[in-house]
Amino acid sequence: MALEPEHLETPAMVIREAVVLENIRRFQAHCDRVGLAFRPHIKTHKSIRMARAQLDAGAVGINCQKIGEAEVMAAAGIDDILITYNIIGPEKLARLRGLGEKIARLSVTADNAEVVHGLAGAFAGAGRPLTVLVECDTGGARCGVQSPQAAVDLAEQIAASPNLTFGGLMTYPAKGGQDNVVAFMTAAVAALEARGLSCPVVTSGGTPDMWTAAPEGVLTEYRAGTYIYNDRSLVAYGTCTYDDCAAVVVATVVSTPAPGRAVIDAGSKALTSDLLGLEGHGHILGHPDAQITGLSEEHGVISYEAPDAFRVGDRIRVVPNHVCVVSNLFDSVWLDRADGAGLEPLPIDARGKVT
Amino acid sequence: MALEPEHLETPAMVIREAVVLENIRRFQAHCDRVGLAFRPHIKTHKSIRMARAQLDAGAVGINCQKIGEAEVMAAAGIDDILITYNIIGPEKLARLRGLGEKIARLSVTADNAEVVHGLAGAFAGAGRPLTVLVECDTGGARCGVQSPQAAVDLAEQIAASPNLTFGGLMTYPAKGGQDNVVAFMTAAVAALEARGLSCPVVTSGGTPDMWTAAPEGVLTEYRAGTYIYNDRSLVAYGTCTYDDCAAVVVATVVSTPAPGRAVIDAGSKALTSDLLGLEGHGHILGHPDAQITGLSEEHGVISYEAPDAFRVGDRIRVVPNHVCVVSNLFDSVWLDRADGAGLEPLPIDARGKVT
């Protein structure tokens, strides 16, 4: 007998596989149509099974943020991994070299000379050089070189290092920042070519603007993570609808202590405090007028007006504001299988890989 | 050779044991002095070793929020556990009964008749009855009966259940809400006595106001969790100083891409997005004028004015806004031993026990 959501101990995260597969299929088809390689970011699911489904659908490889995540995926046989992070420190550099010896195509990013210097030292004498892309700040105001000229300078340092290969340009843009990406990258590629450097990859990313990620003649690759599950922030931004949201947190109403107040057994340790600019802590399916107005660690407080909308023992399903940080809180989630076979555990293989 | 913080892979959570032991000693001494039993909440550390240190110092037992946390602590031999939560559902009730057969003193709370009904059913025929306290809403606006009379009504239901024992009254107050606690509890105890019910325990809690938690003639017990590590929110509230903060997140500066901006390798998956009403995402020790103004999952963005305050490769120590949710993100943290023996791993035994 299939395990049904009504019998889960709560809070629990449930993933609808049919929605996942459709999300994967649809964005891969979009990339194929517009001529972009697609490299999914595994931060959202941290699951070997999900990464394989993305690769099977046509992804060129995967994107990780942590060496620990890449180690989990490499151990599962995935052999094209881009780590979009400045790797620093002897312990991490040693792990990175080990990873480079294990998989066919490992690449990382760098945005400063110290990081490039460290990478070159770590890969001295390695069997194959490490591919390094230059991270560019196209408006995201996080990491990244600040100008096309600075990108060229760093690319030259990489290209001049015997153990490194210049792999191209990478950015994670601000929401709505596609025009800036195109302008920055077009200028940087031209400046690289003027210096005799070819730029094999220009990779941008982000789920919010993914449907308008046309190559525009300069991008070669796109990276997105959240698109596989989607979440309330993406519905609010207009990227998807609630029907496209594959992941919910199932919670139980444990108290209705006062009129208009219900308390659920999902707090910040299940839903996280991420607001991403939204009001409230998630969207309760079937209760569009109710709002999760407060979270403590193990309690969520729902405010509502309709009398008797919630009763003790009721199960509710919450689409979280930001799904990536939610799946990081569960050792295992439940996959509601597309073939109707019911729920099965889906381990979060790369959860907790903080380094 | 002792492992030094400089050699940790980051982000890492480091706990100064000397500060922990002093925090434990000092609040236990306070409770002893004012005549309150102390029952620490293990949510903050989720560590068997830390719970044992609290019990060794004189705590009467521990407080958990989840059955899974209590199961971990019971397996380690801790035999007085209060779970301050409405337990609902057949699977959880079966686990609760198993726990009741295992340890000497198990108690839970309830704030409504459905929960009491479920508890009574689950403990039918049990070797010893389950102790149930009534949760009271004294202004925290979360769970809890809304009036002293409602507390009496629920206490009578508990007392009338053959498998349950009425254990007293419990509240988790609003910050600054001690006067409301005393007023509510005094009225409730009087009303219980008028109905012939004795009230063996009246328990309140919360680290912020713990130093003013005098018994006032009605409280018998206090519960606090965060006090063992402390955090930035408690410094801001005036409960402690940064010297009393035992836990820091050690991070590495990975980029200084633009003037006044540095990026560290600790984001919302290490520091969490909890603001608790504060500005910024933690206090950087030694950099009082710098602010962590932005967090994405794996990046923290520091804004600062002093030129060259941060360089790529620098290690920084961040006192998090809310330490309880931070320790929940690490499988293992580092204990900086009080005896000077350096760092050793401290497993977070009850991490991820979501149910």
XYZ file of C-alpha atoms in Angstrom:
710
model
C 0.000 0.000 0.000
C 1.360 3.392 -0.950
C 2.242 5.760 1.841
C -0.093 8.713 1.611
C 0.655 12.276 2.697
C -2.022 11.934 5.380
C 0.164 9.399 7.187
C 3.416 11.313 7.168
C 4.859 12.521 10.403
C 5.041 16.268 10.102
C 6.674 18.550 9.256
C 7.692 16.794 6.067
C 8.796 17.969 2.664
C 7.002 16.345 -0.248
C 8.189 16.627 -3.861
C 5.799 15.889 -6.716
C 7.907 14.022 -9.226
C 5.550 14.676 -12.132
C 5.988 18.416 -11.650
C 9.755 18.023 -11.288
C 10.019 16.108 -14.536
C 7.922 18.656 -16.375
C 9.988 21.545 -14.967
C 13.168 19.804 -16.104
C 11.779 18.985 -19.530
C 10.395 22.418 -20.216
C 13.478 24.460 -19.384
C 15.822 22.045 -21.127
C 13.607 22.370 -24.216
C 13.804 26.156 -23.914
C 17.609 26.054 -23.770
C 17.750 23.652 -26.699
C 15.492 25.958 -28.696
C 17.487 29.119 -28.050
C 20.859 27.404 -28.362
C 22.091 27.574 -24.780
C 23.865 24.806 -22.983
C 22.111 24.199 -19.667
C 23.975 23.477 -16.453
C 21.591 23.012 -13.490
C 22.665 24.145 -10.047
C 22.207 21.286 -7.592
C 21.928 23.569 -4.532
C 18.144 23.333 -4.656
C 17.763 19.564 -4.493
C 21.236 18.337 -3.352
C 20.094 14.952 -4.659
C 21.962 12.526 -6.883
C 18.715 11.218 -8.319
C 17.559 14.697 -9.291
C 20.938 15.578 -10.811
C 20.792 12.435 -12.922
C 17.313 13.314 -14.120
C 18.601 16.717 -15.220
C 21.565 15.191 -17.051
C 19.379 12.562 -18.665
C 17.204 15.361 -20.019
C 20.166 16.985 -21.737
C 22.083 19.115 -19.256
C 25.797 19.436 -20.116
C 26.928 19.034 -16.518
C 26.095 20.374 -13.095
C 26.879 23.450 -11.026
C 27.817 23.187 -7.354
C 28.711 25.825 -4.798
C 30.720 23.723 -2.345
C 33.487 21.183 -2.814
C 31.557 18.865 -0.505
C 28.581 18.960 -2.838
C 30.804 18.228 -5.821
C 32.442 15.315 -3.979
C 29.032 13.726 -3.393
C 28.051 14.141 -7.027
C 31.439 12.934 -8.331
C 31.200 9.827 -6.169
C 27.907 9.096 -7.910
C 29.622 9.179 -11.300
C 28.812 12.704 -12.445
C 31.873 13.885 -14.326
C 31.270 17.467 -15.468
C 31.089 19.839 -12.526
C 31.484 23.605 -12.301
C 32.025 24.993 -8.802
C 31.105 28.669 -8.980
C 33.135 29.756 -5.998
C 36.495 31.224 -5.021
C 38.262 28.234 -3.439
C 40.695 29.316 -0.708
C 42.862 27.531 1.830
C 45.205 24.526 1.686
C 42.680 21.944 2.871
C 40.068 22.927 0.304
C 42.631 23.243 -2.469
C 43.867 19.731 -1.730
C 40.305 18.415 -1.934
C 39.815 20.300 -5.181
C 42.883 18.688 -6.696
C 41.612 15.286 -5.626
C 38.341 16.032 -7.349
C 40.185 17.127 -10.479
C 41.934 13.786 -10.629
C 38.673 11.944 -10.268
C 36.334 13.483 -12.828
C 36.729 14.299 -16.492
C 35.682 17.934 -16.467
C 36.128 20.048 -13.363
C 35.981 23.809 -13.503
C 35.880 26.569 -10.920
C 35.579 30.333 -10.929
C 37.800 33.070 -9.543
C 37.437 36.816 -9.232
C 40.826 37.826 -7.830
C 44.526 37.200 -8.224
C 45.033 35.576 -4.800
C 42.538 32.863 -5.649
C 44.099 32.233 -9.061
C 47.513 32.037 -7.425
C 46.257 29.447 -4.952
C 44.608 27.352 -7.664
C 47.780 27.363 -9.763
C 49.840 26.214 -6.808
C 47.421 23.457 -5.898
C 47.408 22.037 -9.409
C 51.185 22.067 -9.899
C 52.099 18.760 -11.476
C 48.492 17.649 -11.824
C 47.640 15.186 -14.572
C 45.446 17.745 -16.300
C 45.120 21.468 -15.786
C 42.193 22.989 -13.928
C 39.726 25.028 -15.924
C 39.084 28.428 -14.351
C 36.387 30.889 -15.388
C 36.454 34.534 -14.388
C 33.490 35.604 -12.280
C 32.086 38.975 -13.351
C 29.894 41.308 -11.302
C 27.217 42.388 -13.758
C 25.118 44.067 -11.081
C 24.530 41.302 -8.549
C 26.846 43.134 -6.134
C 28.262 39.963 -4.674
C 31.513 38.522 -6.030
C 32.998 39.262 -9.434
C 35.461 41.504 -11.207
C 34.061 44.980 -11.686
C 34.866 45.668 -15.339
C 35.479 43.894 -18.632
C 39.094 45.081 -18.460
C 39.523 43.474 -15.031
C 38.107 40.261 -16.478
C 40.754 40.338 -19.198
C 43.525 40.962 -16.665
C 42.483 37.979 -14.585
C 41.984 35.797 -17.666
C 45.558 36.586 -18.687
C 46.829 35.560 -15.275
C 44.923 32.288 -15.577
C 46.120 31.646 -19.127
C 49.701 32.330 -18.064
C 49.564 29.749 -15.268
C 50.948 26.405 -16.478
C 48.485 24.370 -14.472
C 45.366 26.348 -15.289
C 43.231 26.773 -18.395
C 41.140 29.866 -18.970
C 37.605 28.544 -19.331
C 35.520 31.633 -19.952
C 33.320 34.099 -18.087
C 30.693 33.494 -15.454
C 28.147 35.756 -13.776
C 25.233 35.516 -11.417
C 23.215 38.574 -12.274
C 20.766 40.672 -10.332
C 17.119 39.935 -10.969
C 16.075 41.760 -14.107
C 19.706 42.360 -14.972
C 19.924 40.551 -18.316
C 20.729 43.685 -20.298
C 23.685 44.398 -18.037
C 24.897 40.837 -18.498
C 24.831 41.133 -22.264
C 26.589 44.516 -22.225
C 29.327 43.403 -19.811
C 29.931 40.071 -21.477
C 29.939 41.443 -25.013
C 32.573 43.996 -24.050
C 34.624 41.442 -22.129
C 34.617 38.886 -24.957
C 35.699 41.561 -27.440
C 38.487 42.691 -25.114
C 39.615 39.092 -24.629
C 39.721 38.509 -28.370
C 41.692 41.719 -28.822
C 44.284 40.180 -26.514
C 44.258 36.920 -28.406
C 42.282 34.996 -25.788
C 39.370 32.893 -26.916
C 36.440 32.615 -24.556
C 34.857 29.184 -24.886
C 32.092 29.673 -22.305
C 29.991 32.645 -21.230
C 27.643 31.463 -18.517
C 24.875 33.340 -16.750
C 22.171 32.068 -14.484
C 19.224 32.481 -12.177
C 15.732 31.020 -12.242
C 13.775 34.281 -12.018
C 14.723 35.515 -15.480
C 15.380 32.143 -17.094
C 12.611 32.360 -19.678
C 14.170 35.478 -21.165
C 17.671 33.989 -21.157
C 18.199 34.161 -24.888
C 21.824 33.885 -25.995
C 21.826 37.386 -27.517
C 24.925 36.363 -29.380
C 27.153 36.239 -26.316
C 25.878 33.721 -23.728
C 26.739 30.096 -24.370
C 25.428 28.527 -21.166
C 22.772 29.063 -18.530
C 22.636 27.897 -14.921
C 19.514 27.601 -12.785
C 18.703 25.696 -9.629
C 15.364 26.655 -8.156
C 13.463 26.000 -11.403
C 13.346 22.265 -10.617
C 11.036 22.778 -7.634
C 10.010 26.462 -7.856
C 8.681 28.378 -4.857
C 6.530 31.232 -3.689
C 9.152 33.857 -4.518
C 9.116 32.736 -8.147
C 5.332 32.780 -8.316
C 5.453 36.333 -6.933
C 8.021 37.318 -9.557
C 5.923 35.798 -12.343
C 8.338 33.042 -13.341
C 5.874 30.225 -12.626
C 2.504 29.382 -11.113
C 1.670 27.399 -8.005
C 0.892 24.441 -10.275
C 4.588 24.475 -11.221
C 5.712 24.305 -7.584
C 6.862 20.747 -6.965
C 7.797 21.054 -3.302
C 5.582 21.623 -0.294
C 6.096 21.396 3.422
C 3.291 19.341 4.945
C 2.438 20.512 8.446
C -0.173 19.715 11.076
C -2.352 22.229 12.871
C -1.509 21.615 16.531
C -3.513 24.412 18.130
C -6.254 26.909 17.392
C -5.833 28.830 20.624
C -7.714 32.009 19.751
C -10.057 33.212 17.021
C -8.176 33.804 13.789
C -5.016 32.118 15.068
C -3.842 28.601 14.245
C -0.458 27.134 15.050
C 1.340 24.566 12.875
C 4.275 22.294 13.637
C 6.491 23.905 10.994
C 8.605 26.822 12.129
C 11.865 28.374 11.031
C 13.618 25.000 11.281
C 11.309 23.672 8.561
C 10.326 26.726 6.494
C 13.355 28.975 7.231
C 13.108 32.703 7.895
C 13.919 33.643 4.309
C 11.436 36.260 3.170
C 12.983 37.209 -0.199
C 11.034 40.435 0.029
C 7.685 38.734 0.631
C 5.151 39.155 3.413
C 4.596 36.020 5.438
C 6.397 32.718 5.526
C 4.909 30.671 2.714
C 1.726 30.120 0.750
C -0.832 27.727 2.229
C -2.406 25.798 -0.630
C -6.195 25.992 -0.512
C -6.126 28.901 1.938
C -5.177 31.885 -0.195
C -6.412 34.393 2.392
C -4.550 32.909 5.341
C -1.058 34.145 6.123
C 1.789 32.584 8.095
C 2.528 35.720 10.069
C 4.977 34.394 12.624
C 7.642 31.725 12.866
C 9.556 30.570 15.854
C 11.795 27.562 15.625
C 9.164 24.850 15.834
C 5.902 26.802 15.505
C 4.285 28.665 12.649
C 1.446 31.044 13.465
C -1.302 31.365 10.869
C -3.543 34.435 10.879
C -6.880 34.104 9.133
C -10.408 35.446 9.106
C -12.729 32.701 7.873
C -14.248 31.023 10.939
C -13.293 27.365 11.366
C -10.846 27.492 8.464
C -8.414 25.391 10.503
C -8.990 22.661 13.061
C -6.549 20.835 15.322
C -5.206 17.854 13.430
C -5.695 19.342 9.956
C -2.901 18.754 7.478
C -1.853 21.739 5.409
C 0.578 22.119 2.530
C 2.835 25.158 2.410
C 4.754 26.322 -0.664
C 7.838 27.851 0.935
C 9.145 31.317 0.112
C 12.564 29.922 -0.831
C 12.756 26.224 -1.472
C 16.559 25.792 -1.671
C 17.138 26.565 1.984
C 14.212 24.385 3.015
C 15.483 21.203 1.414
C 18.780 21.841 3.219
C 16.971 21.309 6.552
C 15.751 17.773 5.916
C 17.927 14.657 5.863
C 15.342 13.032 3.673
C 12.225 14.222 1.893
C 9.350 12.369 0.275
C 9.093 11.882 -3.445
C 5.507 11.543 -4.635
C 6.180 9.374 -7.629
C 5.047 10.293 -11.083
C 3.969 6.702 -11.756
C 1.390 6.791 -8.985
C 3.339 4.388 -6.777
C 2.999 6.792 -3.859
C 5.650 8.255 -1.622
C 9.204 7.088 -1.291
C 12.093 8.590 0.654
C 14.459 10.823 -1.280
C 17.716 11.343 0.604
C 19.230 14.826 0.443
C 22.645 13.423 -0.409
C 24.570 16.696 -0.261
C 22.747 18.267 2.692
C 24.973 19.838 5.270
C 28.052 19.952 3.026
C 29.040 23.324 4.383
C 32.618 23.264 3.053
C 49.277 19.352 18.107
C 46.018 21.098 18.805
C 43.890 22.070 15.839
C 43.725 25.849 15.711
C 40.853 27.930 14.344
C 43.183 29.188 11.606
C 43.258 25.699 10.115
C 39.559 25.018 10.075
C 37.805 24.667 6.792
C 35.192 27.377 6.750
C 32.430 28.098 7.435
C 32.706 26.403 10.806
C 30.962 26.882 14.115
C 33.287 27.115 17.104
C 32.087 26.895 20.714
C 34.276 28.180 23.544
C 33.816 25.624 26.297
C 35.061 27.932 29.050
C 32.297 30.404 28.225
C 29.725 27.605 28.042
C 30.653 26.295 31.464
C 30.508 29.762 32.971
C 27.110 30.451 31.379
C 25.801 27.161 32.775
C 27.265 27.776 36.218
C 26.034 31.309 36.540
C 22.405 30.757 35.616
C 22.161 27.574 37.660
C 23.498 29.550 40.625
C 20.880 32.222 39.976
C 18.083 29.645 39.967
C 19.440 28.023 43.117
C 19.564 31.401 44.815
C 16.014 32.424 43.930
C 14.581 28.969 44.533
C 13.668 27.940 40.998
C 14.207 24.532 39.528
C 16.045 24.913 36.230
C 15.231 22.857 33.150
C 17.433 23.795 30.175
C 16.021 23.622 26.673
C 18.315 21.545 24.484
C 17.145 23.159 21.232
C 20.146 25.479 21.232
C 22.897 22.877 21.412
C 21.138 19.588 20.495
C 24.166 17.918 22.080
C 24.259 15.078 24.591
C 27.519 16.365 26.030
C 26.097 19.817 26.633
C 22.912 18.407 28.178
C 24.996 16.328 30.560
C 27.002 19.407 31.560
C 23.758 21.202 32.374
C 22.452 18.289 34.444
C 25.774 17.892 36.232
C 25.532 21.549 37.223
C 22.171 21.000 38.898
C 19.413 21.102 36.293
C 16.371 18.987 37.241
C 15.909 17.612 33.753
C 15.784 18.832 30.182
C 13.258 20.439 27.874
C 12.848 19.279 24.265
C 10.540 20.438 21.528
C 10.490 17.326 19.350
C 10.043 13.641 20.148
C 13.090 12.943 17.999
C 15.205 15.198 20.204
C 13.903 13.467 23.314
C 14.629 10.038 21.812
C 18.267 11.022 21.254
C 18.614 12.310 24.804
C 16.805 9.323 26.328
C 19.081 6.927 24.461
C 21.985 8.702 26.144
C 20.525 7.950 29.568
C 18.788 11.244 30.367
C 15.635 10.294 32.235
C 13.701 13.483 33.015
C 12.380 15.106 29.861
C 9.633 17.647 29.294
C 8.438 18.017 25.701
C 6.713 21.380 25.497
C 4.582 20.582 22.490
C 1.119 19.397 21.504
C 1.796 15.846 20.276
C -0.637 14.809 17.547
C -1.023 11.816 15.253
C -0.847 8.044 15.760
C 2.811 7.654 14.750
C 4.044 10.339 17.115
C 1.799 9.155 19.935
C 3.196 5.638 19.577
C 6.735 7.008 19.774
C 5.765 9.060 22.813
C 4.454 5.972 24.569
C 7.685 4.153 23.786
C 9.605 7.017 25.310
C 7.384 6.921 28.399
C 8.245 3.279 28.908
C 11.918 4.012 28.605
C 12.591 6.929 30.931
C 11.641 7.635 34.526
C 10.038 11.024 34.117
C 8.422 12.026 30.848
C 6.067 14.959 30.642
C 4.422 16.865 27.803
C 2.184 19.882 27.429
C -1.238 20.345 25.884
C -3.421 23.338 25.204
C -6.571 21.755 23.832
C -8.979 18.899 24.418
C -8.168 17.036 21.183
C -4.539 16.716 22.188
C -5.420 15.526 25.697
C -7.809 13.004 24.205
C -5.075 11.652 21.941
C -2.556 11.412 24.790
C -5.028 9.542 26.973
C -5.721 7.052 24.212
C -2.054 6.491 23.494
C -1.248 5.753 27.116
C -4.138 3.344 27.729
C -2.699 0.403 29.640
C 0.730 1.987 29.972
C 2.888 0.972 32.908
C 2.806 4.465 34.321
C 0.631 7.424 33.441
C 1.911 10.316 31.339
C 2.358 13.653 33.054
C 0.662 16.465 31.152
C 1.045 20.173 31.859
C -1.352 22.776 30.517
C 0.249 25.319 28.223
C -0.929 28.854 28.920
C -0.750 31.857 26.580
C 0.477 34.655 28.828
C 1.056 37.043 25.937
C 3.398 35.101 23.649
C 0.543 34.740 21.149
C 1.605 31.315 20.049
C 0.037 28.219 21.660
C -1.675 28.108 25.018
C -5.083 28.344 26.668
C -6.299 31.909 26.764
C -7.489 32.253 30.358
C -6.914 30.820 33.822
C -10.410 29.321 33.657
C -9.557 27.526 30.414
C -6.441 26.175 32.101
C -8.580 24.757 34.900
C -10.997 23.164 32.437
C -8.177 21.420 30.598
C -6.476 20.400 33.847
C -9.714 18.749 34.928
C -9.889 16.816 31.665
C -6.315 15.645 32.207
C -6.909 14.722 35.823
C -10.039 12.782 34.849
C -8.144 10.674 32.287
C -7.059 7.362 33.840
C -3.761 7.274 31.967
C -2.739 10.886 32.485
C -1.524 12.882 35.478
C -2.011 16.629 35.684
C 1.513 18.000 36.056
C 1.033 21.743 36.308
C 1.145 24.844 34.136
C 3.629 25.871 31.460
C 4.127 29.078 29.510
C 6.575 30.579 27.066
C 6.059 34.292 27.580
C 6.589 37.275 25.341
C 9.814 39.178 25.918
C 9.299 41.518 28.835
C 6.121 39.679 29.755
C 7.027 38.480 33.255
C 4.289 40.480 34.964
C 1.673 38.880 32.757
C 3.078 35.451 33.601
C 2.781 36.066 37.318
C -0.750 37.456 37.033
C -1.996 34.603 34.817
C -0.336 31.853 36.817
C -1.367 33.207 40.209
C -4.983 33.317 39.084
C -4.784 29.872 37.507
C -3.221 28.225 40.548
C -5.876 29.758 42.788
C -8.626 28.564 40.464
C -7.114 25.070 40.371
C -6.962 24.926 44.150
C -10.553 26.083 44.363
C -11.405 22.991 42.318
C -9.302 20.760 44.512
C -6.475 20.348 42.016
C -2.939 20.793 43.231
C -0.458 22.288 40.811
C 2.985 20.795 41.408
C 4.820 22.733 38.704
C 4.499 26.232 37.280
C 7.146 26.642 34.604
C 8.068 29.682 32.568
C 11.029 30.298 30.323
C 13.056 32.316 27.898
C 16.642 33.511 27.983
C 16.018 37.228 27.377
C 14.349 37.847 30.740
C 16.006 35.038 32.681
C 17.847 37.261 35.144
C 14.571 38.710 36.389
C 12.899 35.301 36.610
C 12.265 35.415 40.321
C 9.692 32.926 41.586
C 7.340 35.694 42.763
C 5.590 33.107 44.833
C 4.103 31.270 41.886
C 6.821 29.963 39.514
C 8.529 26.741 40.528
C 10.643 26.137 37.435
C 12.405 28.039 34.667
C 13.402 26.917 31.186
C 16.018 28.540 28.976
C 18.004 27.333 25.999
C 19.937 30.110 24.310
C 21.693 31.178 27.542
C 24.256 28.379 27.107
C 25.760 29.996 23.995
C 24.115 33.448 23.850
C 23.976 35.475 20.640
C 23.760 38.920 19.122
C 20.028 39.244 19.801
C 20.670 38.762 23.508
C 23.479 41.303 23.540
C 21.128 43.752 21.836
C 18.432 43.051 24.446
C 20.917 43.542 27.277
C 20.870 39.985 28.620
C 24.598 39.433 28.101
C 27.745 40.858 26.536
C 29.786 39.626 23.612
C 32.223 38.128 26.112
C 29.383 35.822 27.194
C 28.775 34.624 23.625
C 30.265 31.146 23.377
C 29.499 30.427 19.737
C 30.893 32.020 16.617
C 30.782 31.160 12.955
C 34.308 31.312 11.535
C 34.304 32.419 7.917
C 36.891 33.290 5.279
C 36.939 36.429 3.178
C 36.840 35.079 -0.372
C 36.576 38.335 -2.291
C 36.971 42.088 -1.891
C 35.510 42.937 -5.274
C 34.799 46.630 -4.787
C 35.689 49.338 -2.257
C 33.776 48.841 0.962
C 32.531 45.380 -0.012
C 33.940 42.069 1.172
C 32.370 38.651 0.631
C 32.628 35.765 3.084
C 31.926 32.071 2.655
C 29.122 32.064 5.209
C 25.644 32.761 3.869
C 22.131 31.888 4.938
C 23.021 28.188 5.071
C 25.539 28.969 7.824
C 24.198 32.092 9.542
C 20.473 31.710 8.717
C 18.250 34.609 7.702
C 16.876 35.129 11.209
C 16.995 38.822 12.000
C 15.089 38.832 15.317
C 14.455 42.513 14.733
C 18.115 43.371 14.170
C 19.854 45.084 11.267
C 22.408 42.912 9.540
C 23.206 39.242 9.820
C 25.575 38.945 12.767
C 28.270 40.819 14.648
C 31.831 40.555 13.306
C 34.176 40.413 16.294
C 36.906 43.020 16.000
C 35.035 44.920 13.292
C 32.280 46.728 15.171
C 31.660 49.179 12.325
C 31.336 46.576 9.595
C 27.915 45.143 8.827
C 26.863 41.922 7.109
C 24.323 43.600 4.875
C 23.435 40.770 2.555
C 23.178 37.001 2.650
C 22.597 34.599 -0.138
C 22.872 30.884 0.439
C 26.648 30.575 0.394
C 27.804 34.199 0.426
C 27.701 36.930 3.033
C 28.316 40.489 1.904
C 30.088 42.786 4.353
C 29.777 46.546 3.978
C 32.460 48.647 5.639
C 34.220 51.963 5.409
C 37.746 51.545 6.806
C 40.086 50.994 3.836
C 41.775 47.587 3.792
C 39.746 46.358 6.756
C 39.363 43.007 5.011
C 41.682 41.096 2.710
C 41.104 37.909 0.724
C 41.988 34.974 2.941
C 41.252 36.735 6.249
C 39.430 34.685 8.854
C 36.611 36.443 10.668
C 34.446 35.402 13.582
C 30.734 36.199 13.501
C 28.426 36.112 16.511
C 25.156 35.098 14.883
C 21.871 36.899 15.423
C 20.163 33.708 16.607
C 22.423 30.870 17.603
C 19.841 28.075 17.979
C 19.014 27.926 14.296
C 22.695 28.124 13.367
C 23.760 25.040 15.297
C 20.912 23.201 13.548
C 22.742 23.670 10.223
C 25.964 21.878 11.143
C 26.364 18.114 11.563
C 29.312 18.801 13.811
C 30.813 21.907 15.361
C 34.158 22.553 17.038
C 34.515 22.699 20.775
C 37.413 24.917 21.866
C 38.225 23.121 25.078
C 38.365 24.887 28.394
C 41.490 22.964 29.357
C 43.480 24.464 26.495
C 43.660 21.181 24.586
C 42.459 22.919 21.443
C 39.569 22.073 19.183
C 37.665 18.838 19.087
C 34.560 17.896 17.104
C 31.253 18.187 18.918
C 28.522 16.278 17.104
C 25.090 17.905 16.983
C 23.397 14.705 18.079
C 19.811 15.869 17.700
C 20.260 17.960 14.556
C 17.624 17.449 11.920
C 15.155 15.721 14.235
C 12.261 17.469 12.616
C 9.542 15.214 14.055
